[in-house]
Every structure is written in structure tokens, then in C-alpha cells.
């Protein structure tokens, strides 16, 4: 093991996985945002990631930065 297992965090993460499915594809929370255009979809993803900010702050806070960078990269490289 890289680190000591944490039962509380493990249950919280498993619950999020079970509600959201594969990368949140089956997440019914905020469904109106998920299929509402680019801006609403971005808000939906941000809300989904921010649920994990207390447990995984480094990953959650870098997510919006990466999304903006990736959008720019896609625009440049097609």
C-alpha cells in the first residue's frame, strides 16, 4: 500500500462512483445541465468535480485549469 487505507474516504468515493458511473456518464444529478449546451455542460462538470474538493483538493482545483488549457489546445490543433 502506498498509504494507509481510509474507510470514510473510501465509502465516500465508492458512493460517488456508484451514483455517477463511468466518468459521470450515468449521473442523474443536474441532468438539465449535462445536456444543455457547452456552457451548461461545463458547469455540470465543475459541480461534479467540486464535490470532491474536500477529499482531493489538488485534483479538483486543477480540473478547471486543465479544461481551459485543453479547449485552447483543441482549437489550435483541430
PDB file of N, CA, C and O in Angstrom:
ATOM      1  N   UNK A   1       0.835  -1.184   0.000  1.00  0.00           N
ATOM      2  CA  UNK A   1       0.000   0.000   0.000  1.00  0.00           C
ATOM      3  C   UNK A   1       0.882   1.250   0.000  1.00  0.00           C
ATOM      4  O   UNK A   1       1.862   1.320   0.731  1.00  0.00           O
ATOM      5  N   UNK A   2       0.508   2.207  -0.796  1.00  0.00           N
ATOM      6  CA  UNK A   2       1.222   3.479  -0.827  1.00  0.00           C
ATOM      7  C   UNK A   2       0.910   4.295   0.419  1.00  0.00           C
ATOM      8  O   UNK A   2       1.772   4.952   0.973  1.00  0.00           O
ATOM      9  N   UNK A   3      -0.342   4.234   0.864  1.00  0.00           N
ATOM     10  CA  UNK A   3      -0.740   4.959   2.074  1.00  0.00           C
ATOM     11  C   UNK A   3      -1.734   4.112   2.863  1.00  0.00           C
ATOM     12  O   UNK A   3      -2.257   3.118   2.373  1.00  0.00           O
ATOM     13  N   UNK A   4      -1.977   4.544   4.076  1.00  0.00           N
ATOM     14  CA  UNK A   4      -2.915   3.843   4.952  1.00  0.00           C
ATOM     15  C   UNK A   4      -4.343   3.976   4.411  1.00  0.00           C
ATOM     16  O   UNK A   4      -4.777   5.085   4.091  1.00  0.00           O
ATOM     17  N   UNK A   5      -5.100   2.888   4.274  1.00  0.00           N
ATOM     18  CA  UNK A   5      -6.487   2.986   3.798  1.00  0.00           C
ATOM     19  C   UNK A   5      -7.347   3.813   4.758  1.00  0.00           C
ATOM     20  O   UNK A   5      -7.164   3.753   5.971  1.00  0.00           O
ATOM     21  N   UNK A   6      -8.283   4.572   4.192  1.00  0.00           N
ATOM     22  CA  UNK A   6      -9.182   5.398   4.985  1.00  0.00           C
ATOM     23  C   UNK A   6     -10.609   4.958   4.653  1.00  0.00           C
ATOM     24  O   UNK A   6     -11.103   5.208   3.551  1.00  0.00           O
ATOM     25  N   UNK A   7     -11.257   4.325   5.608  1.00  0.00           N
ATOM     26  CA  UNK A   7     -12.581   3.754   5.364  1.00  0.00           C
ATOM     27  C   UNK A   7     -13.615   4.822   5.013  1.00  0.00           C
ATOM     28  O   UNK A   7     -14.413   4.649   4.090  1.00  0.00           O
ATOM     29  N   UNK A   8     -13.587   5.948   5.717  1.00  0.00           N
ATOM     30  CA  UNK A   8     -14.554   7.023   5.479  1.00  0.00           C
ATOM     31  C   UNK A   8     -14.423   7.588   4.059  1.00  0.00           C
ATOM     32  O   UNK A   8     -15.412   7.733   3.339  1.00  0.00           O
ATOM     33  N   UNK A   9     -13.201   7.878   3.646  1.00  0.00           N
ATOM     34  CA  UNK A   9     -12.975   8.408   2.296  1.00  0.00           C
ATOM     35  C   UNK A   9     -13.292   7.363   1.231  1.00  0.00           C
ATOM     36  O   UNK A   9     -13.808   7.685   0.164  1.00  0.00           O
ATOM     37  N   UNK A  10     -12.989   6.108   1.518  1.00  0.00           N
ATOM     38  CA  UNK A  10     -13.287   5.034   0.575  1.00  0.00           C
ATOM     39  C   UNK A  10     -14.780   4.875   0.336  1.00  0.00           C
ATOM     40  O   UNK A  10     -15.228   4.720  -0.802  1.00  0.00           O
ATOM     41  N   UNK A  11     -15.567   4.953   1.413  1.00  0.00           N
ATOM     42  CA  UNK A  11     -17.020   4.854   1.271  1.00  0.00           C
ATOM     43  C   UNK A  11     -17.570   6.037   0.489  1.00  0.00           C
ATOM     44  O   UNK A  11     -18.459   5.879  -0.356  1.00  0.00           O
ATOM     45  N   UNK A  12     -17.036   7.220   0.760  1.00  0.00           N
ATOM     46  CA  UNK A  12     -17.483   8.427   0.064  1.00  0.00           C
ATOM     47  C   UNK A  12     -17.177   8.333  -1.442  1.00  0.00           C
ATOM     48  O   UNK A  12     -18.028   8.627  -2.278  1.00  0.00           O
ATOM     49  N   UNK A  13     -15.987   7.876  -1.775  1.00  0.00           N
ATOM     50  CA  UNK A  13     -15.595   7.734  -3.178  1.00  0.00           C
ATOM     51  C   UNK A  13     -16.415   6.647  -3.872  1.00  0.00           C
ATOM     52  O   UNK A  13     -16.875   6.841  -4.998  1.00  0.00           O
ATOM     53  N   UNK A  14     -16.639   5.527  -3.198  1.00  0.00           N
ATOM     54  CA  UNK A  14     -17.446   4.456  -3.783  1.00  0.00           C
ATOM     55  C   UNK A  14     -18.874   4.933  -4.030  1.00  0.00           C
ATOM     56  O   UNK A  14     -19.457   4.632  -5.079  1.00  0.00           O
ATOM     57  N   UNK A  15     -19.432   5.700  -3.099  1.00  0.00           N
ATOM     58  CA  UNK A  15     -20.783   6.230  -3.282  1.00  0.00           C
ATOM     59  C   UNK A  15     -20.855   7.146  -4.505  1.00  0.00           C
ATOM     60  O   UNK A  15     -21.788   7.064  -5.300  1.00  0.00           O
ATOM     61  N   UNK A  16     -19.841   7.981  -4.681  1.00  0.00           N
ATOM     62  CA  UNK A  16     -19.802   8.884  -5.841  1.00  0.00           C
ATOM     63  C   UNK A  16     -19.689   8.081  -7.142  1.00  0.00           C
ATOM     64  O   UNK A  16     -20.344   8.383  -8.133  1.00  0.00           O
ATOM     65  N   UNK A  17     -18.881   7.040  -7.127  1.00  0.00           N
ATOM     66  CA  UNK A  17     -18.728   6.189  -8.312  1.00  0.00           C
ATOM     67  C   UNK A  17     -20.034   5.474  -8.635  1.00  0.00           C
ATOM     68  O   UNK A  17     -20.451   5.409  -9.796  1.00  0.00           O
ATOM     69  N   UNK A  18     -20.696   4.956  -7.628  1.00  0.00           N
ATOM     70  CA  UNK A  18     -21.947   4.229  -7.850  1.00  0.00           C
ATOM     71  C   UNK A  18     -23.065   5.148  -8.352  1.00  0.00           C
ATOM     72  O   UNK A  18     -23.889   4.732  -9.154  1.00  0.00           O
ATOM     73  N   UNK A  19     -23.088   6.388  -7.911  1.00  0.00           N
ATOM     74  CA  UNK A  19     -24.110   7.331  -8.384  1.00  0.00           C
ATOM     75  C   UNK A  19     -23.806   7.821  -9.790  1.00  0.00           C
ATOM     76  O   UNK A  19     -24.713   8.016 -10.585  1.00  0.00           O
ATOM     77  N   UNK A  20     -22.527   8.027 -10.096  1.00  0.00           N
ATOM     78  CA  UNK A  20     -22.162   8.640 -11.365  1.00  0.00           C
ATOM     79  C   UNK A  20     -21.808   7.692 -12.482  1.00  0.00           C
ATOM     80  O   UNK A  20     -21.920   8.028 -13.648  1.00  0.00           O
ATOM     81  N   UNK A  21     -21.339   6.525 -12.151  1.00  0.00           N
ATOM     82  CA  UNK A  21     -20.945   5.581 -13.192  1.00  0.00           C
ATOM     83  C   UNK A  21     -19.615   5.951 -13.829  1.00  0.00           C
ATOM     84  O   UNK A  21     -18.773   6.607 -13.224  1.00  0.00           O
ATOM     85  N   UNK A  22     -19.433   5.561 -15.049  1.00  0.00           N
ATOM     86  CA  UNK A  22     -18.192   5.740 -15.788  1.00  0.00           C
ATOM     87  C   UNK A  22     -17.957   7.219 -16.107  1.00  0.00           C
ATOM     88  O   UNK A  22     -18.564   7.762 -17.017  1.00  0.00           O
ATOM     89  N   UNK A  23     -17.069   7.874 -15.376  1.00  0.00           N
ATOM     90  CA  UNK A  23     -16.746   9.291 -15.549  1.00  0.00           C
ATOM     91  C   UNK A  23     -17.988  10.172 -15.499  1.00  0.00           C
ATOM     92  O   UNK A  23     -18.080  11.169 -16.192  1.00  0.00           O
ATOM     93  N   UNK A  24     -18.966   9.784 -14.690  1.00  0.00           N
ATOM     94  CA  UNK A  24     -20.166  10.591 -14.521  1.00  0.00           C
ATOM     95  C   UNK A  24     -21.187  10.462 -15.631  1.00  0.00           C
ATOM     96  O   UNK A  24     -22.167  11.203 -15.672  1.00  0.00           O
ATOM     97  N   UNK A  25     -21.008   9.515 -16.533  1.00  0.00           N
ATOM     98  CA  UNK A  25     -21.928   9.371 -17.665  1.00  0.00           C
ATOM     99  C   UNK A  25     -23.351   9.051 -17.239  1.00  0.00           C
ATOM    100  O   UNK A  25     -24.291   9.389 -17.930  1.00  0.00           O
ATOM    101  N   UNK A  26     -23.510   8.381 -16.121  1.00  0.00           N
ATOM    102  CA  UNK A  26     -24.848   7.952 -15.694  1.00  0.00           C
ATOM    103  C   UNK A  26     -25.346   8.744 -14.496  1.00  0.00           C
ATOM    104  O   UNK A  26     -26.292   8.345 -13.840  1.00  0.00           O
ATOM    105  N   UNK A  27     -24.716   9.880 -14.225  1.00  0.00           N
ATOM    106  CA  UNK A  27     -25.079  10.713 -13.087  1.00  0.00           C
ATOM    107  C   UNK A  27     -26.362  11.476 -13.404  1.00  0.00           C
ATOM    108  O   UNK A  27     -26.430  12.223 -14.366  1.00  0.00           O
ATOM    109  N   UNK A  28     -27.382  11.254 -12.597  1.00  0.00           N
ATOM    110  CA  UNK A  28     -28.675  11.897 -12.812  1.00  0.00           C
ATOM    111  C   UNK A  28     -28.780  13.243 -12.101  1.00  0.00           C
ATOM    112  O   UNK A  28     -29.717  13.990 -12.333  1.00  0.00           O
ATOM    113  N   UNK A  29     -27.836  13.559 -11.231  1.00  0.00           N
ATOM    114  CA  UNK A  29     -27.870  14.835 -10.523  1.00  0.00           C
ATOM    115  C   UNK A  29     -27.486  15.946 -11.500  1.00  0.00           C
ATOM    116  O   UNK A  29     -26.450  15.892 -12.143  1.00  0.00           O
ATOM    117  N   UNK A  30     -28.321  16.944 -11.618  1.00  0.00           N
ATOM    118  CA  UNK A  30     -28.035  18.057 -12.522  1.00  0.00           C
ATOM    119  C   UNK A  30     -28.158  17.695 -13.986  1.00  0.00           C
ATOM    120  O   UNK A  30     -27.438  18.211 -14.831  1.00  0.00           O
ATOM    121  N   UNK A  31     -29.086  16.798 -14.294  1.00  0.00           N
ATOM    122  CA  UNK A  31     -29.237  16.296 -15.667  1.00  0.00           C
ATOM    123  C   UNK A  31     -29.550  17.414 -16.660  1.00  0.00           C
ATOM    124  O   UNK A  31     -29.128  17.366 -17.805  1.00  0.00           O
ATOM    125  N   UNK A  32     -30.275  18.461 -16.212  1.00  0.00           N
ATOM    126  CA  UNK A  32     -30.621  19.565 -17.116  1.00  0.00           C
ATOM    127  C   UNK A  32     -29.375  20.329 -17.575  1.00  0.00           C
ATOM    128  O   UNK A  32     -29.358  20.896 -18.656  1.00  0.00           O
ATOM    129  N   UNK A  33     -28.323  20.323 -16.752  1.00  0.00           N
ATOM    130  CA  UNK A  33     -27.078  20.988 -17.147  1.00  0.00           C
ATOM    131  C   UNK A  33     -26.245  20.098 -18.065  1.00  0.00           C
ATOM    132  O   UNK A  33     -25.575  20.587 -18.960  1.00  0.00           O
ATOM    133  N   UNK A  34     -26.290  18.806 -17.829  1.00  0.00           N
ATOM    134  CA  UNK A  34     -25.448  17.870 -18.582  1.00  0.00           C
ATOM    135  C   UNK A  34     -25.711  17.957 -20.089  1.00  0.00           C
ATOM    136  O   UNK A  34     -24.785  17.910 -20.886  1.00  0.00           O
ATOM    137  N   UNK A  35     -26.962  18.092 -20.473  1.00  0.00           N
ATOM    138  CA  UNK A  35     -27.314  18.090 -21.895  1.00  0.00           C
ATOM    139  C   UNK A  35     -27.797  19.457 -22.376  1.00  0.00           C
ATOM    140  O   UNK A  35     -28.610  19.530 -23.278  1.00  0.00           O
ATOM    141  N   UNK A  36     -27.279  20.534 -21.796  1.00  0.00           N
ATOM    142  CA  UNK A  36     -27.805  21.850 -22.117  1.00  0.00           C
ATOM    143  C   UNK A  36     -26.879  22.764 -22.890  1.00  0.00           C
ATOM    144  O   UNK A  36     -26.961  23.966 -22.752  1.00  0.00           O
ATOM    145  N   UNK A  37     -25.954  22.249 -23.655  1.00  0.00           N
ATOM    146  CA  UNK A  37     -25.027  23.083 -24.402  1.00  0.00           C
ATOM    147  C   UNK A  37     -23.652  23.123 -23.735  1.00  0.00           C
ATOM    148  O   UNK A  37     -23.453  22.606 -22.639  1.00  0.00           O
ATOM    149  N   UNK A  38     -22.705  23.763 -24.389  1.00  0.00           N
ATOM    150  CA  UNK A  38     -21.314  23.736 -23.934  1.00  0.00           C
ATOM    151  C   UNK A  38     -21.127  24.394 -22.564  1.00  0.00           C
ATOM    152  O   UNK A  38     -20.455  23.840 -21.692  1.00  0.00           O
ATOM    153  N   UNK A  39     -21.718  25.559 -22.346  1.00  0.00           N
ATOM    154  CA  UNK A  39     -21.546  26.277 -21.086  1.00  0.00           C
ATOM    155  C   UNK A  39     -22.205  25.502 -19.938  1.00  0.00           C
ATOM    156  O   UNK A  39     -21.581  25.286 -18.891  1.00  0.00           O
ATOM    157  N   UNK A  40     -23.436  25.065 -20.127  1.00  0.00           N
ATOM    158  CA  UNK A  40     -24.124  24.317 -19.077  1.00  0.00           C
ATOM    159  C   UNK A  40     -23.418  22.994 -18.788  1.00  0.00           C
ATOM    160  O   UNK A  40     -23.330  22.567 -17.642  1.00  0.00           O
ATOM    161  N   UNK A  41     -22.910  22.351 -19.828  1.00  0.00           N
ATOM    162  CA  UNK A  41     -22.180  21.095 -19.633  1.00  0.00           C
ATOM    163  C   UNK A  41     -20.915  21.344 -18.813  1.00  0.00           C
ATOM    164  O   UNK A  41     -20.570  20.555 -17.932  1.00  0.00           O
ATOM    165  N   UNK A  42     -20.234  22.454 -19.074  1.00  0.00           N
ATOM    166  CA  UNK A  42     -19.047  22.820 -18.305  1.00  0.00           C
ATOM    167  C   UNK A  42     -19.382  23.074 -16.849  1.00  0.00           C
ATOM    168  O   UNK A  42     -18.641  22.674 -15.948  1.00  0.00           O
ATOM    169  N   UNK A  43     -20.500  23.737 -16.589  1.00  0.00           N
ATOM    170  CA  UNK A  43     -20.947  23.975 -15.214  1.00  0.00           C
ATOM    171  C   UNK A  43     -21.255  22.656 -14.527  1.00  0.00           C
ATOM    172  O   UNK A  43     -20.891  22.449 -13.366  1.00  0.00           O
ATOM    173  N   UNK A  44     -21.888  21.747 -15.242  1.00  0.00           N
ATOM    174  CA  UNK A  44     -22.206  20.428 -14.687  1.00  0.00           C
ATOM    175  C   UNK A  44     -20.930  19.694 -14.281  1.00  0.00           C
ATOM    176  O   UNK A  44     -20.839  19.139 -13.186  1.00  0.00           O
ATOM    177  N   UNK A  45     -19.927  19.719 -15.150  1.00  0.00           N
ATOM    178  CA  UNK A  45     -18.667  19.040 -14.844  1.00  0.00           C
ATOM    179  C   UNK A  45     -17.969  19.687 -13.656  1.00  0.00           C
ATOM    180  O   UNK A  45     -17.410  19.000 -12.806  1.00  0.00           O
ATOM    181  N   UNK A  46     -18.006  21.011 -13.600  1.00  0.00           N
ATOM    182  CA  UNK A  46     -17.381  21.727 -12.493  1.00  0.00           C
ATOM    183  C   UNK A  46     -18.059  21.369 -11.167  1.00  0.00           C
ATOM    184  O   UNK A  46     -17.384  21.102 -10.166  1.00  0.00           O
ATOM    185  N   UNK A  47     -19.383  21.334 -11.156  1.00  0.00           N
ATOM    186  CA  UNK A  47     -20.107  20.962  -9.940  1.00  0.00           C
ATOM    187  C   UNK A  47     -19.779  19.532  -9.523  1.00  0.00           C
ATOM    188  O   UNK A  47     -19.607  19.249  -8.336  1.00  0.00           O
ATOM    189  N   UNK A  48     -19.666  18.655 -10.497  1.00  0.00           N
ATOM    190  CA  UNK A  48     -19.368  17.247 -10.207  1.00  0.00           C
ATOM    191  C   UNK A  48     -17.982  17.108  -9.579  1.00  0.00           C
ATOM    192  O   UNK A  48     -17.791  16.390  -8.606  1.00  0.00           O
ATOM    193  N   UNK A  49     -17.025  17.835 -10.105  1.00  0.00           N
ATOM    194  CA  UNK A  49     -15.660  17.765  -9.585  1.00  0.00           C
ATOM    195  C   UNK A  49     -15.557  18.440  -8.219  1.00  0.00           C
ATOM    196  O   UNK A  49     -14.838  17.967  -7.336  1.00  0.00           O
ATOM    197  N   UNK A  50     -16.267  19.517  -8.018  1.00  0.00           N
ATOM    198  CA  UNK A  50     -16.176  20.253  -6.763  1.00  0.00           C
ATOM    199  C   UNK A  50     -16.753  19.475  -5.577  1.00  0.00           C
ATOM    200  O   UNK A  50     -16.462  19.792  -4.441  1.00  0.00           O
ATOM    201  N   UNK A  51     -17.531  18.433  -5.829  1.00  0.00           N
ATOM    202  CA  UNK A  51     -17.992  17.574  -4.736  1.00  0.00           C
ATOM    203  C   UNK A  51     -16.817  16.874  -4.062  1.00  0.00           C
ATOM    204  O   UNK A  51     -16.897  16.468  -2.913  1.00  0.00           O
ATOM    205  N   UNK A  52     -15.722  16.731  -4.784  1.00  0.00           N
ATOM    206  CA  UNK A  52     -14.568  16.005  -4.273  1.00  0.00           C
ATOM    207  C   UNK A  52     -13.459  16.924  -3.766  1.00  0.00           C
ATOM    208  O   UNK A  52     -12.388  16.445  -3.406  1.00  0.00           O
ATOM    209  N   UNK A  53     -13.695  18.230  -3.734  1.00  0.00           N
ATOM    210  CA  UNK A  53     -12.626  19.171  -3.396  1.00  0.00           C
ATOM    211  C   UNK A  53     -12.124  19.002  -1.964  1.00  0.00           C
ATOM    212  O   UNK A  53     -10.944  19.201  -1.710  1.00  0.00           O
ATOM    213  N   UNK A  54     -12.964  18.623  -1.035  1.00  0.00           N
ATOM    214  CA  UNK A  54     -12.512  18.441   0.347  1.00  0.00           C
ATOM    215  C   UNK A  54     -11.592  17.229   0.488  1.00  0.00           C
ATOM    216  O   UNK A  54     -10.653  17.239   1.278  1.00  0.00           O
ATOM    217  N   UNK A  55     -11.863  16.193  -0.278  1.00  0.00           N
ATOM    218  CA  UNK A  55     -11.069  14.975  -0.176  1.00  0.00           C
ATOM    219  C   UNK A  55      -9.833  14.994  -1.056  1.00  0.00           C
ATOM    220  O   UNK A  55      -8.791  14.454  -0.678  1.00  0.00           O
ATOM    221  N   UNK A  56      -9.948  15.583  -2.232  1.00  0.00           N
ATOM    222  CA  UNK A  56      -8.861  15.575  -3.217  1.00  0.00           C
ATOM    223  C   UNK A  56      -8.677  16.981  -3.793  1.00  0.00           C
ATOM    224  O   UNK A  56      -8.963  17.218  -4.968  1.00  0.00           O
ATOM    225  N   UNK A  57      -8.202  17.938  -2.979  1.00  0.00           N
ATOM    226  CA  UNK A  57      -8.150  19.333  -3.435  1.00  0.00           C
ATOM    227  C   UNK A  57      -7.234  19.561  -4.635  1.00  0.00           C
ATOM    228  O   UNK A  57      -7.562  20.354  -5.521  1.00  0.00           O
ATOM    229  N   UNK A  58      -6.092  18.881  -4.697  1.00  0.00           N
ATOM    230  CA  UNK A  58      -5.169  19.113  -5.809  1.00  0.00           C
ATOM    231  C   UNK A  58      -5.806  18.756  -7.143  1.00  0.00           C
ATOM    232  O   UNK A  58      -5.756  19.528  -8.095  1.00  0.00           O
ATOM    233  N   UNK A  59      -6.418  17.597  -7.206  1.00  0.00           N
ATOM    234  CA  UNK A  59      -7.026  17.159  -8.456  1.00  0.00           C
ATOM    235  C   UNK A  59      -8.244  17.999  -8.813  1.00  0.00           C
ATOM    236  O   UNK A  59      -8.422  18.394  -9.959  1.00  0.00           O
ATOM    237  N   UNK A  60      -9.084  18.274  -7.828  1.00  0.00           N
ATOM    238  CA  UNK A  60     -10.328  19.004  -8.091  1.00  0.00           C
ATOM    239  C   UNK A  60     -10.070  20.442  -8.514  1.00  0.00           C
ATOM    240  O   UNK A  60     -10.744  20.966  -9.394  1.00  0.00           O
ATOM    241  N   UNK A  61      -9.103  21.100  -7.901  1.00  0.00           N
ATOM    242  CA  UNK A  61      -8.859  22.509  -8.226  1.00  0.00           C
ATOM    243  C   UNK A  61      -8.104  22.694  -9.538  1.00  0.00           C
ATOM    244  O   UNK A  61      -8.199  23.747 -10.158  1.00  0.00           O
ATOM    245  N   UNK A  62      -7.371  21.681  -9.974  1.00  0.00           N
ATOM    246  CA  UNK A  62      -6.687  21.781 -11.261  1.00  0.00           C
ATOM    247  C   UNK A  62      -7.590  21.421 -12.439  1.00  0.00           C
ATOM    248  O   UNK A  62      -7.280  21.731 -13.586  1.00  0.00           O
ATOM    249  N   UNK A  63      -8.706  20.773 -12.175  1.00  0.00           N
ATOM    250  CA  UNK A  63      -9.623  20.356 -13.242  1.00  0.00           C
ATOM    251  C   UNK A  63     -10.073  21.519 -14.131  1.00  0.00           C
ATOM    252  O   UNK A  63      -9.979  21.422 -15.365  1.00  0.00           O
ATOM    253  N   UNK A  64     -10.562  22.647 -13.581  1.00  0.00           N
ATOM    254  CA  UNK A  64     -10.985  23.749 -14.455  1.00  0.00           C
ATOM    255  C   UNK A  64      -9.829  24.333 -15.276  1.00  0.00           C
ATOM    256  O   UNK A  64     -10.005  24.685 -16.447  1.00  0.00           O
ATOM    257  N   UNK A  65      -8.650  24.396 -14.677  1.00  0.00           N
ATOM    258  CA  UNK A  65      -7.471  24.916 -15.395  1.00  0.00           C
ATOM    259  C   UNK A  65      -7.160  24.011 -16.574  1.00  0.00           C
ATOM    260  O   UNK A  65      -6.912  24.477 -17.696  1.00  0.00           O
ATOM    261  N   UNK A  66      -7.167  22.708 -16.343  1.00  0.00           N
ATOM    262  CA  UNK A  66      -6.898  21.756 -17.420  1.00  0.00           C
ATOM    263  C   UNK A  66      -7.943  21.858 -18.522  1.00  0.00           C
ATOM    264  O   UNK A  66      -7.603  21.810 -19.702  1.00  0.00           O
ATOM    265  N   UNK A  67      -9.218  22.016 -18.162  1.00  0.00           N
ATOM    266  CA  UNK A  67     -10.279  22.100 -19.172  1.00  0.00           C
ATOM    267  C   UNK A  67     -10.079  23.297 -20.086  1.00  0.00           C
ATOM    268  O   UNK A  67     -10.267  23.202 -21.298  1.00  0.00           O
ATOM    269  N   UNK A  68      -9.716  24.438 -19.507  1.00  0.00           N
ATOM    270  CA  UNK A  68      -9.472  25.642 -20.316  1.00  0.00           C
ATOM    271  C   UNK A  68      -8.255  25.425 -21.213  1.00  0.00           C
ATOM    272  O   UNK A  68      -8.281  25.744 -22.407  1.00  0.00           O
ATOM    273  N   UNK A  69      -7.183  24.871 -20.647  1.00  0.00           N
ATOM    274  CA  UNK A  69      -5.990  24.598 -21.445  1.00  0.00           C
ATOM    275  C   UNK A  69      -6.325  23.632 -22.585  1.00  0.00           C
ATOM    276  O   UNK A  69      -5.919  23.841 -23.732  1.00  0.00           O
ATOM    277  N   UNK A  70      -7.075  22.585 -22.286  1.00  0.00           N
ATOM    278  CA  UNK A  70      -7.410  21.587 -23.301  1.00  0.00           C
ATOM    279  C   UNK A  70      -8.283  22.173 -24.390  1.00  0.00           C
ATOM    280  O   UNK A  70      -8.129  21.834 -25.575  1.00  0.00           O
ATOM    281  N   UNK A  71      -9.201  23.066 -24.024  1.00  0.00           N
ATOM    282  CA  UNK A  71     -10.030  23.743 -25.031  1.00  0.00           C
ATOM    283  C   UNK A  71      -9.142  24.535 -25.984  1.00  0.00           C
ATOM    284  O   UNK A  71      -9.293  24.454 -27.214  1.00  0.00           O
ATOM    285  N   UNK A  72      -8.181  25.270 -25.439  1.00  0.00           N
ATOM    286  CA  UNK A  72      -7.243  26.026 -26.288  1.00  0.00           C
ATOM    287  C   UNK A  72      -6.421  25.106 -27.175  1.00  0.00           C
ATOM    288  O   UNK A  72      -6.229  25.384 -28.361  1.00  0.00           O
ATOM    289  N   UNK A  73      -5.948  24.007 -26.626  1.00  0.00           N
ATOM    290  CA  UNK A  73      -5.161  23.067 -27.400  1.00  0.00           C
ATOM    291  C   UNK A  73      -5.984  22.496 -28.557  1.00  0.00           C
ATOM    292  O   UNK A  73      -5.491  22.382 -29.684  1.00  0.00           O
ATOM    293  N   UNK A  74      -7.240  22.148 -28.260  1.00  0.00           N
ATOM    294  CA  UNK A  74      -8.104  21.597 -29.320  1.00  0.00           C
ATOM    295  C   UNK A  74      -8.370  22.632 -30.411  1.00  0.00           C
ATOM    296  O   UNK A  74      -8.455  22.268 -31.587  1.00  0.00           O
ATOM    297  N   UNK A  75      -8.520  23.888 -30.033  1.00  0.00           N
ATOM    298  CA  UNK A  75      -8.779  24.933 -31.024  1.00  0.00           C
ATOM    299  C   UNK A  75      -7.563  25.128 -31.929  1.00  0.00           C
ATOM    300  O   UNK A  75      -7.709  25.341 -33.131  1.00  0.00           O
ATOM    301  N   UNK A  76      -6.365  25.028 -31.363  1.00  0.00           N
ATOM    302  CA  UNK A  76      -5.144  25.201 -32.146  1.00  0.00           C
ATOM    303  C   UNK A  76      -4.872  23.985 -33.027  1.00  0.00           C
ATOM    304  O   UNK A  76      -4.539  24.118 -34.201  1.00  0.00           O
ATOM    305  N   UNK A  77      -5.026  22.800 -32.481  1.00  0.00           N
ATOM    306  CA  UNK A  77      -4.668  21.568 -33.191  1.00  0.00           C
ATOM    307  C   UNK A  77      -5.829  20.888 -33.891  1.00  0.00           C
ATOM    308  O   UNK A  77      -5.647  19.803 -34.462  1.00  0.00           O
ATOM    309  N   UNK A  78      -6.998  21.478 -33.829  1.00  0.00           N
ATOM    310  CA  UNK A  78      -8.149  20.913 -34.539  1.00  0.00           C
ATOM    311  C   UNK A  78      -8.656  19.719 -33.882  1.00  0.00           C
ATOM    312  O   UNK A  78      -9.174  18.797 -34.126  1.00  0.00           O
TER     313      UNK A  78
END
